[in-house]
PDB file of C-alpha atoms in Angstrom:
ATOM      1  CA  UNK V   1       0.000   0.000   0.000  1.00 82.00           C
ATOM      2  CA  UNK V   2       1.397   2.926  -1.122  1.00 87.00           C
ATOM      3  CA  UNK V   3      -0.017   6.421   0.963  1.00 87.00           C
ATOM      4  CA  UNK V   4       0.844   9.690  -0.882  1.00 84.00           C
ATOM      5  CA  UNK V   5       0.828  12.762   1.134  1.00 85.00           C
ATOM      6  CA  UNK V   6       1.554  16.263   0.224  1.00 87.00           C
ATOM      7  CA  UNK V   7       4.598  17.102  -1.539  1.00 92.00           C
ATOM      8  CA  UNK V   8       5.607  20.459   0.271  1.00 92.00           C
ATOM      9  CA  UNK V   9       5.373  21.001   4.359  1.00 91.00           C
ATOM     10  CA  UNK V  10       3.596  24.124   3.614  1.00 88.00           C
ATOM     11  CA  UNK V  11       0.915  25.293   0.974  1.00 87.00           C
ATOM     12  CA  UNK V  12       2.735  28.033  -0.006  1.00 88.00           C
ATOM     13  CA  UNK V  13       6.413  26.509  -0.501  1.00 88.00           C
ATOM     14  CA  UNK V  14       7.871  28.877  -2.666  1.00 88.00           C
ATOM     15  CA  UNK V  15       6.329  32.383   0.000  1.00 85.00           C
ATOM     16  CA  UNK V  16       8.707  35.248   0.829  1.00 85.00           C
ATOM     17  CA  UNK V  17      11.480  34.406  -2.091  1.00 87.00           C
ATOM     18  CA  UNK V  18      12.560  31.039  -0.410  1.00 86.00           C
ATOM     19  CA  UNK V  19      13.720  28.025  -2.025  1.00 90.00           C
ATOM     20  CA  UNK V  20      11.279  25.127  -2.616  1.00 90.00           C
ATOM     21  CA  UNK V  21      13.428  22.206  -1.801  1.00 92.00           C
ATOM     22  CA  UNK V  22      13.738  23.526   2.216  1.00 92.00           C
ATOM     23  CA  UNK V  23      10.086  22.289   2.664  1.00 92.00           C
ATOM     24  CA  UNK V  24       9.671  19.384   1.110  1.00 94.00           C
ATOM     25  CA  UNK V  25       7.738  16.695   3.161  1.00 94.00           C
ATOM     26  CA  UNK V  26      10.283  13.684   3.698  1.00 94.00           C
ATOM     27  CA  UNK V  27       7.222  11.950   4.446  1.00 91.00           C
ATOM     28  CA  UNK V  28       4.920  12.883   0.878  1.00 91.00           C
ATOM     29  CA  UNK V  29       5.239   8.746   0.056  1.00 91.00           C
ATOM     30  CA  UNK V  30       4.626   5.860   2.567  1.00 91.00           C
ATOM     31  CA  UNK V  31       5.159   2.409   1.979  1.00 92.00           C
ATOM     32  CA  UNK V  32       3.016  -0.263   4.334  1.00 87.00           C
ATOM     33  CA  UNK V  33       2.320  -3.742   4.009  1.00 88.00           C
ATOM     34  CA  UNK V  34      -0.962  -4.755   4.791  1.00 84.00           C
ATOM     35  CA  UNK V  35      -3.601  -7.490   4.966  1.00 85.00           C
ATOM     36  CA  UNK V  36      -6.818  -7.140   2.572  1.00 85.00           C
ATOM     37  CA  UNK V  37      -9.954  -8.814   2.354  1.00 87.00           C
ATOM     38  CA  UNK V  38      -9.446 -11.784   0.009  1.00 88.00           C
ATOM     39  CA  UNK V  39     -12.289 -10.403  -2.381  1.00 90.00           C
ATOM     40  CA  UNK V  40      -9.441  -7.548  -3.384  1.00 90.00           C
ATOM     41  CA  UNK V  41      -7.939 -10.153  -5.269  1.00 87.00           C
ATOM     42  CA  UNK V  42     -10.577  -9.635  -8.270  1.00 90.00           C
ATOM     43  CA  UNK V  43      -9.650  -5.654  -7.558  1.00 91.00           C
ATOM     44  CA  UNK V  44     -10.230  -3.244 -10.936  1.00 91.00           C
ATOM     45  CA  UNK V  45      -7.308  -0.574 -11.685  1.00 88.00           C
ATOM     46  CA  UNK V  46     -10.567   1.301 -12.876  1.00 89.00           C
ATOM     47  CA  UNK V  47     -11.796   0.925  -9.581  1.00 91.00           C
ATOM     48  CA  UNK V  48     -11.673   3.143  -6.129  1.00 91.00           C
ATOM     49  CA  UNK V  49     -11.946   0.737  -2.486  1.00 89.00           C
ATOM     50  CA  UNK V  50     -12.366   2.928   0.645  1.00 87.00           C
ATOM     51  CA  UNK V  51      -9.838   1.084   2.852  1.00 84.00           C
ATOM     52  CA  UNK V  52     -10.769   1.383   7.098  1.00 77.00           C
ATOM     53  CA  UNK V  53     -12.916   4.936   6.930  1.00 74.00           C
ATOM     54  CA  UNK V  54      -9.387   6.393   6.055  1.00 76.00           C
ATOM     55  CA  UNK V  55      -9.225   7.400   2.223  1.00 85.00           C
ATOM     56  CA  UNK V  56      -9.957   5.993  -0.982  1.00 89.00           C
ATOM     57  CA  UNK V  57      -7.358   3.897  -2.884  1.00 91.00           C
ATOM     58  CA  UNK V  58      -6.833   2.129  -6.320  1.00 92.00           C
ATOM     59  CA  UNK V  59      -5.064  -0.937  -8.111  1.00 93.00           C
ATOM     60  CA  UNK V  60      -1.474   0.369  -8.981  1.00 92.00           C
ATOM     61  CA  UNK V  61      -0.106  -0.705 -12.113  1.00 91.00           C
ATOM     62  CA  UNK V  62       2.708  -3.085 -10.664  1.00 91.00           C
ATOM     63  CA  UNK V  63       0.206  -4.560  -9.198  1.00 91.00           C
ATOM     64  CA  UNK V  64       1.347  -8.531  -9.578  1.00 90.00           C
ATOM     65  CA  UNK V  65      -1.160 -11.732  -8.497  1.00 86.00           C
ATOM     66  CA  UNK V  66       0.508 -12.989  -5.675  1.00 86.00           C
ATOM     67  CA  UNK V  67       1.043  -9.101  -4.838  1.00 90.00           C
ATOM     68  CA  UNK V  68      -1.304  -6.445  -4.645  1.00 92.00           C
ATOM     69  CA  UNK V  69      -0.514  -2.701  -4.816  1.00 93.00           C
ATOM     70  CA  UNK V  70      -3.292  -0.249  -3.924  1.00 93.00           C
ATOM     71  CA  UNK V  71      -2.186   4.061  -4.093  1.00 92.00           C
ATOM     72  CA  UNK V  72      -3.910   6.130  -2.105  1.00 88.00           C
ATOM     73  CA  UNK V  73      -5.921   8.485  -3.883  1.00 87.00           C
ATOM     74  CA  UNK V  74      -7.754  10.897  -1.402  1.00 85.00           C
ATOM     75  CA  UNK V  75      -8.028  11.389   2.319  1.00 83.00           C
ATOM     76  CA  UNK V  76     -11.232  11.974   3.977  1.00 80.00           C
ATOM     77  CA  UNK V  77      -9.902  14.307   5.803  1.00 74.00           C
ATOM     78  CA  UNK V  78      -9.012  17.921   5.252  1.00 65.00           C
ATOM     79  CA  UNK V  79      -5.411  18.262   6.407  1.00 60.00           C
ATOM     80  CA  UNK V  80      -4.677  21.763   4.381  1.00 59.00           C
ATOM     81  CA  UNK V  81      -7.737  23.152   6.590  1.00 63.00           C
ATOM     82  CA  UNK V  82      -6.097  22.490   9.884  1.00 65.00           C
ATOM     83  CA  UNK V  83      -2.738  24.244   8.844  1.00 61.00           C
ATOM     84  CA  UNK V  84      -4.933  26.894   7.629  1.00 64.00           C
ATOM     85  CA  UNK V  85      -6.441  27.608  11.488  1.00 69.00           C
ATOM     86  CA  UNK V  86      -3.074  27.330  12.863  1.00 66.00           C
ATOM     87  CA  UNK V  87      -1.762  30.699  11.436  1.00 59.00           C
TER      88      UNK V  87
END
């Protein structure tokens, strides 16, 4: 399972004249191994599975049969908004 978060730290990462690279999220790509319900196994690249009330995710293309590879594709949660009430 591969969970892709924002590139940049901030939503602005290029504000105030400053260089791009110093806020780029080390974290923007997760990789986890996880267990799936056996029906995934007939899973549809064309497809989106909601995965635990946590975001949606499809079939990646390297996607093999004895091994499954789902990208996230969305959160279900807002995380730009939060930032946003901090400042």
């Amino acid at each position: 399972m591969r969970l892709y978060d924002r590139l940049f730290t901030e939503a602005e990462p290029e504000k105030d004249g400053r260089d791009y690279k110093s806020v780029l999220n080390p974290h923007s790509l997760e990789v986890l191994t996880a267990k799936c319900e056996p029906s995934l196994k007939d899973a549809k690249p064309e497809l989106r599975y909601q995965f635990e009330r946590l975001a949606f995710f499809t079939l990646d293309k390297d996607t093999t049969p004895g091994k499954l590879v789902f990208n996230r594709t969305i959160t279900l949660k807002d995380t730009w908004a939060k930032e946003a009430q901090k400042t």
